[in-house]
């Protein structure tokens, strides 16, 4: 039996890799057009089909349309971003300050993906040794949504320069629910062909060849 029996067709595979390579974190190119409910539902279904430890499905989705909530979150971002800038010196500080690191008000939709750390009870299958596997699972839901959004022509920007306790208060989250990802979503004028941080000279993609090890850390990988 051929090893490719279970593979997608050539065209489908190209679509998957295209979504992976052309996904971008978007902050600057949002258009005001509303995301139709049916499209948003597809994105949420994609997120909801992520793998999760013990099939825990720890995620919830808070869709934020209110301008007041967004303004509060933007103010929170400004405060945290100011603190972040102070960590750099001189030219790098100026460079940091020139970067646009959120699209909270311009994007038509903000979405917080949370992680309910108590879902499934105290003993979730597979979560004994590494308790944070619920957080890892929720990150995978974010990535599913991010890739599906790219296929739909929708940009997503992850805003993490936020105080998580303040964010939890604005969103009225219970104690056991963690605000894992605050995302800005919308159709875009364009997807940049490289990460914005790379285009702005902040950091480049590392060569994959430098990240490969054979058997042990630091040992070269020999390929047959
Ligand atoms: C966990 C996480 C948090 C991030 N937080 C921010 C953020 O607060 N602001 C921002 O502009 N980009 C944020 N990003 C986006 C990264 O800067 C971006 O993924 C990276 O520069 C690579 O670009 P690309 O996503 O377009 O490939 C975040 C990404 C991740 C995965």
Short mmCIF file of C-alpha atoms and ligand atoms in Angstrom, two decimals:
data_model
loop_
_atom_site.label_atom_id
_atom_site.label_comp_id
_atom_site.label_asym_id
_atom_site.label_seq_id
_atom_site.Cartn_x
_atom_site.Cartn_y
_atom_site.Cartn_z
CA UNK A 1 0.00 0.00 0.00
CA UNK A 2 1.32 3.46 -0.88
CA UNK A 3 2.48 5.67 1.99
CA UNK A 4 0.62 8.59 0.43
CA UNK A 5 -2.82 6.92 0.70
CA UNK A 6 -3.86 9.14 3.58
CA UNK A 7 -2.28 12.31 2.27
CA UNK A 8 -4.33 15.24 1.02
CA UNK A 9 -4.39 15.96 -2.69
CA UNK A 10 -1.54 18.09 -4.06
CA UNK A 11 -3.82 21.18 -4.20
CA UNK A 12 -5.12 20.68 -0.67
CA UNK A 13 -1.60 20.24 0.68
CA UNK A 14 -0.51 23.41 -1.03
CA UNK A 15 -3.41 25.20 0.67
CA UNK A 16 -2.35 24.01 4.12
CA UNK A 17 1.28 25.04 3.64
CA UNK A 18 0.18 28.34 2.11
CA UNK A 19 -1.89 29.17 5.19
CA UNK A 20 1.10 28.29 7.40
CA UNK A 21 3.64 30.31 5.43
CA UNK A 22 1.42 33.29 4.64
CA UNK A 23 -0.15 33.68 8.09
CA UNK A 24 0.92 36.96 9.61
CA UNK A 25 0.49 38.75 12.89
CA UNK A 26 -1.48 41.82 11.76
CA UNK A 27 -1.58 45.19 13.54
CA UNK A 28 -1.59 47.82 10.80
CA UNK A 29 -3.56 46.66 7.76
CA UNK A 30 -7.09 46.18 9.16
CA UNK A 31 -10.14 47.17 7.09
CA UNK A 32 -13.33 48.21 8.90
CA UNK A 33 -15.56 45.59 7.18
CA UNK A 34 -17.55 43.42 9.59
CA UNK A 35 -16.73 39.72 9.71
CA UNK A 36 -19.95 37.87 8.77
CA UNK A 37 -21.31 35.62 11.52
CA UNK A 38 -21.01 32.51 9.34
CA UNK A 39 -17.30 33.20 8.77
CA UNK A 40 -16.66 33.90 12.45
CA UNK A 41 -18.44 30.64 13.27
CA UNK A 42 -16.06 28.75 10.96
CA UNK A 43 -13.07 30.29 12.71
CA UNK A 44 -14.44 29.41 16.15
CA UNK A 45 -15.18 25.83 14.98
CA UNK A 46 -11.57 25.58 13.74
CA UNK A 47 -10.33 26.71 17.16
CA UNK A 48 -12.69 24.29 18.88
CA UNK A 49 -11.20 21.39 16.90
CA UNK A 50 -7.72 21.87 18.36
CA UNK A 51 -6.10 19.00 20.23
CA UNK A 52 -6.32 19.25 24.01
CA UNK A 53 -4.87 17.30 26.89
CA UNK A 54 -7.29 14.55 27.98
CA UNK A 55 -9.78 16.09 25.50
CA UNK A 56 -10.20 18.79 28.13
CA UNK A 57 -11.21 21.56 25.67
CA UNK A 58 -10.31 24.24 28.21
CA UNK A 59 -11.09 27.17 25.92
CA UNK A 60 -13.91 29.73 25.89
CA UNK A 61 -14.28 32.60 23.45
CA UNK A 62 -15.21 36.12 24.52
CA UNK A 63 -16.20 38.26 21.55
CA UNK A 64 -15.64 41.92 22.33
CA UNK A 65 -17.52 44.42 20.24
CA UNK A 66 -18.01 47.12 22.87
CA UNK A 67 -15.96 50.25 22.28
CA UNK A 68 -15.76 50.93 26.04
CA UNK A 69 -14.15 47.56 26.79
CA UNK A 70 -11.70 48.04 23.94
CA UNK A 71 -10.79 51.54 25.08
CA UNK A 72 -10.08 50.16 28.57
CA UNK A 73 -7.90 47.43 27.09
CA UNK A 74 -6.06 49.91 24.86
CA UNK A 75 -5.31 52.07 27.92
CA UNK A 76 -3.96 48.95 29.62
CA UNK A 77 -1.79 48.22 26.59
CA UNK A 78 -0.39 51.80 26.56
CA UNK A 79 0.58 51.46 30.22
CA UNK A 80 2.29 48.08 29.77
CA UNK A 81 3.93 49.12 26.51
CA UNK A 82 5.46 52.14 28.22
CA UNK A 83 6.96 49.81 30.83
CA UNK A 84 8.22 47.47 28.09
CA UNK A 85 9.94 50.36 26.28
CA UNK A 86 11.87 51.19 29.46
CA UNK A 87 13.61 47.83 29.22
CA UNK A 88 15.53 48.98 26.14
CA UNK A 89 18.22 51.64 25.84
CA UNK A 90 19.06 54.34 23.32
CA UNK A 91 18.40 53.60 19.66
CA UNK A 92 16.75 50.27 20.46
CA UNK A 93 14.30 52.05 22.75
CA UNK A 94 13.40 54.46 19.95
CA UNK A 95 13.10 51.56 17.54
CA UNK A 96 10.79 49.75 19.98
CA UNK A 97 8.66 52.86 20.42
CA UNK A 98 8.25 53.18 16.63
CA UNK A 99 6.72 49.68 16.34
CA UNK A 100 2.95 49.29 16.17
CA UNK A 101 2.15 46.37 18.42
CA UNK A 102 -1.67 46.31 18.54
CA UNK A 103 -4.74 47.00 16.40
CA UNK A 104 -7.33 47.06 19.18
CA UNK A 105 -9.50 49.94 17.95
CA UNK A 106 -9.02 49.58 14.16
CA UNK A 107 -9.91 45.89 13.93
CA UNK A 108 -13.64 45.20 13.63
CA UNK A 109 -13.52 42.44 16.22
CA UNK A 110 -11.54 41.65 19.36
CA UNK A 111 -11.62 38.14 20.77
CA UNK A 112 -10.24 36.79 24.01
CA UNK A 113 -9.53 33.06 24.10
CA UNK A 114 -9.45 31.90 27.68
CA UNK A 115 -8.27 28.75 29.41
CA UNK A 116 -10.49 27.27 32.15
CA UNK A 117 -7.90 25.64 34.37
CA UNK A 118 -10.51 23.61 36.24
CA UNK A 119 -12.41 22.16 33.27
CA UNK A 120 -12.80 18.41 33.42
CA UNK A 121 -12.31 18.27 37.20
CA UNK A 122 -9.17 17.78 39.31
CA UNK A 123 -7.85 14.72 37.43
CA UNK A 124 -7.66 15.31 33.70
CA UNK A 125 -6.24 12.37 31.77
CA UNK A 126 -2.63 13.11 30.80
CA UNK A 127 -2.34 16.30 32.85
CA UNK A 128 -0.73 14.90 36.00
CA UNK A 129 2.91 15.53 35.20
CA UNK A 130 2.65 18.81 33.33
CA UNK A 131 -0.16 20.95 34.70
CA UNK A 132 0.35 23.63 32.05
CA UNK A 133 -0.77 21.29 29.27
CA UNK A 134 -4.16 23.04 29.48
CA UNK A 135 -2.42 26.29 28.48
CA UNK A 136 -0.56 24.50 25.68
CA UNK A 137 -3.89 23.11 24.42
CA UNK A 138 -5.43 26.58 24.35
CA UNK A 139 -2.45 27.92 22.37
CA UNK A 140 -3.23 25.28 19.75
CA UNK A 141 -6.81 26.56 19.55
CA UNK A 142 -5.36 30.02 18.88
CA UNK A 143 -3.14 28.67 16.12
CA UNK A 144 -6.03 26.77 14.49
CA UNK A 145 -8.07 29.98 14.42
CA UNK A 146 -5.09 31.98 13.13
CA UNK A 147 -4.50 29.61 10.20
CA UNK A 148 -8.20 29.30 9.33
CA UNK A 149 -8.45 33.09 9.42
CA UNK A 150 -5.58 33.38 6.92
CA UNK A 151 -7.41 31.03 4.58
CA UNK A 152 -10.53 33.25 4.91
CA UNK A 153 -8.47 36.40 4.15
CA UNK A 154 -8.78 37.58 7.75
CA UNK A 155 -5.82 38.95 9.67
CA UNK A 156 -5.24 38.20 13.34
CA UNK A 157 -3.01 40.10 15.74
CA UNK A 158 -2.11 38.73 19.17
CA UNK A 159 -1.83 41.45 21.83
CA UNK A 160 0.02 40.15 24.86
CA UNK A 161 1.41 43.44 26.21
CA UNK A 162 -1.39 43.53 28.78
CA UNK A 163 -1.63 43.09 32.52
CA UNK A 164 -3.43 39.77 32.90
CA UNK A 165 -5.07 40.66 36.23
CA UNK A 166 -6.45 43.91 34.82
CA UNK A 167 -7.61 42.13 31.66
CA UNK A 168 -9.37 39.48 33.76
CA UNK A 169 -11.13 42.24 35.70
CA UNK A 170 -12.34 44.06 32.55
CA UNK A 171 -13.69 40.76 31.18
CA UNK A 172 -15.14 39.64 34.55
CA UNK A 173 -13.26 36.34 34.39
CA UNK A 174 -13.67 33.95 37.30
CA UNK A 175 -10.52 33.13 39.31
CA UNK A 176 -9.93 29.79 37.56
CA UNK A 177 -10.13 31.23 34.03
CA UNK A 178 -6.94 32.58 32.45
CA UNK A 179 -7.05 35.12 29.59
CA UNK A 180 -4.66 33.26 27.33
CA UNK A 181 -4.87 35.28 24.12
CA UNK A 182 -6.27 38.70 23.31
CA UNK A 183 -6.73 38.81 19.54
CA UNK A 184 -7.66 41.51 17.04
CA UNK A 185 -9.38 40.23 13.89
CA UNK A 186 -10.44 41.70 10.58
CA UNK A 187 -10.13 41.65 6.82
CA UNK A 188 -6.92 43.34 5.73
CA UNK A 189 -5.68 45.49 2.85
CA UNK A 190 -2.72 43.12 2.47
CA UNK A 191 -0.80 40.39 4.24
CA UNK A 192 2.85 41.37 4.49
CA UNK A 193 5.16 38.82 2.90
CA UNK A 194 7.37 38.72 5.98
CA UNK A 195 6.77 39.27 9.71
CA UNK A 196 6.38 42.96 10.49
CA UNK A 197 9.21 42.75 13.03
CA UNK A 198 11.48 41.44 10.27
CA UNK A 199 10.36 44.11 7.79
CA UNK A 200 11.09 46.77 10.41
CA UNK A 201 14.58 45.37 11.10
CA UNK A 202 13.88 44.18 14.66
CA UNK A 203 14.68 40.51 14.23
CA UNK A 204 15.04 37.95 11.43
CA UNK A 205 13.98 34.35 11.00
CA UNK A 206 16.67 32.02 12.34
CA UNK A 207 18.10 29.49 9.88
CA UNK A 208 16.31 26.18 10.55
CA UNK A 209 19.61 24.33 10.02
CA UNK A 210 20.98 25.98 13.19
CA UNK A 211 18.08 24.64 15.24
CA UNK A 212 18.47 20.96 14.44
CA UNK A 213 20.23 18.55 16.79
CA UNK A 214 20.92 14.83 16.56
CA UNK A 215 20.16 12.68 19.62
CA UNK A 216 21.45 15.26 22.10
CA UNK A 217 21.47 19.02 22.43
CA UNK A 218 24.34 20.55 20.45
CA UNK A 219 25.17 17.39 18.49
CA UNK A 220 25.01 17.64 14.69
CA UNK A 221 22.18 15.88 12.92
CA UNK A 222 23.38 13.40 10.30
CA UNK A 223 20.86 12.81 7.59
CA UNK A 224 20.80 9.73 5.40
C1 LIG B 1 2.26 34.47 22.37
C2 LIG B 1 2.42 35.60 21.39
C3 LIG B 1 2.29 36.91 21.83
C4 LIG B 1 2.43 37.98 20.94
N1 LIG B 1 2.24 39.27 21.37
C5 LIG B 1 2.30 40.29 20.50
C6 LIG B 1 2.01 41.63 20.90
O1 LIG B 1 1.68 41.92 22.04
N2 LIG B 1 2.07 42.60 19.97
C7 LIG B 1 2.43 42.34 18.68
O2 LIG B 1 2.48 43.26 17.86
N3 LIG B 1 2.69 41.07 18.26
C8 LIG B 1 2.62 40.07 19.13
N4 LIG B 1 2.87 38.78 18.70
C9 LIG B 1 3.19 38.53 17.29
C10 LIG B 1 4.66 38.24 17.03
O3 LIG B 1 5.40 39.44 17.12
C11 LIG B 1 4.77 37.62 15.64
O4 LIG B 1 4.15 36.38 15.66
C12 LIG B 1 6.22 37.44 15.17
O5 LIG B 1 6.84 38.69 15.04
C13 LIG B 1 6.30 36.70 13.85
O6 LIG B 1 5.49 37.33 12.88
P1 LIG B 1 4.33 36.56 12.12
O7 LIG B 1 3.35 36.09 13.16
O8 LIG B 1 3.74 37.56 11.18
O9 LIG B 1 4.95 35.38 11.42
C14 LIG B 1 2.73 37.72 19.57
C15 LIG B 1 2.85 36.39 19.14
C16 LIG B 1 2.70 35.35 20.03
C17 LIG B 1 2.80 33.93 19.52
#
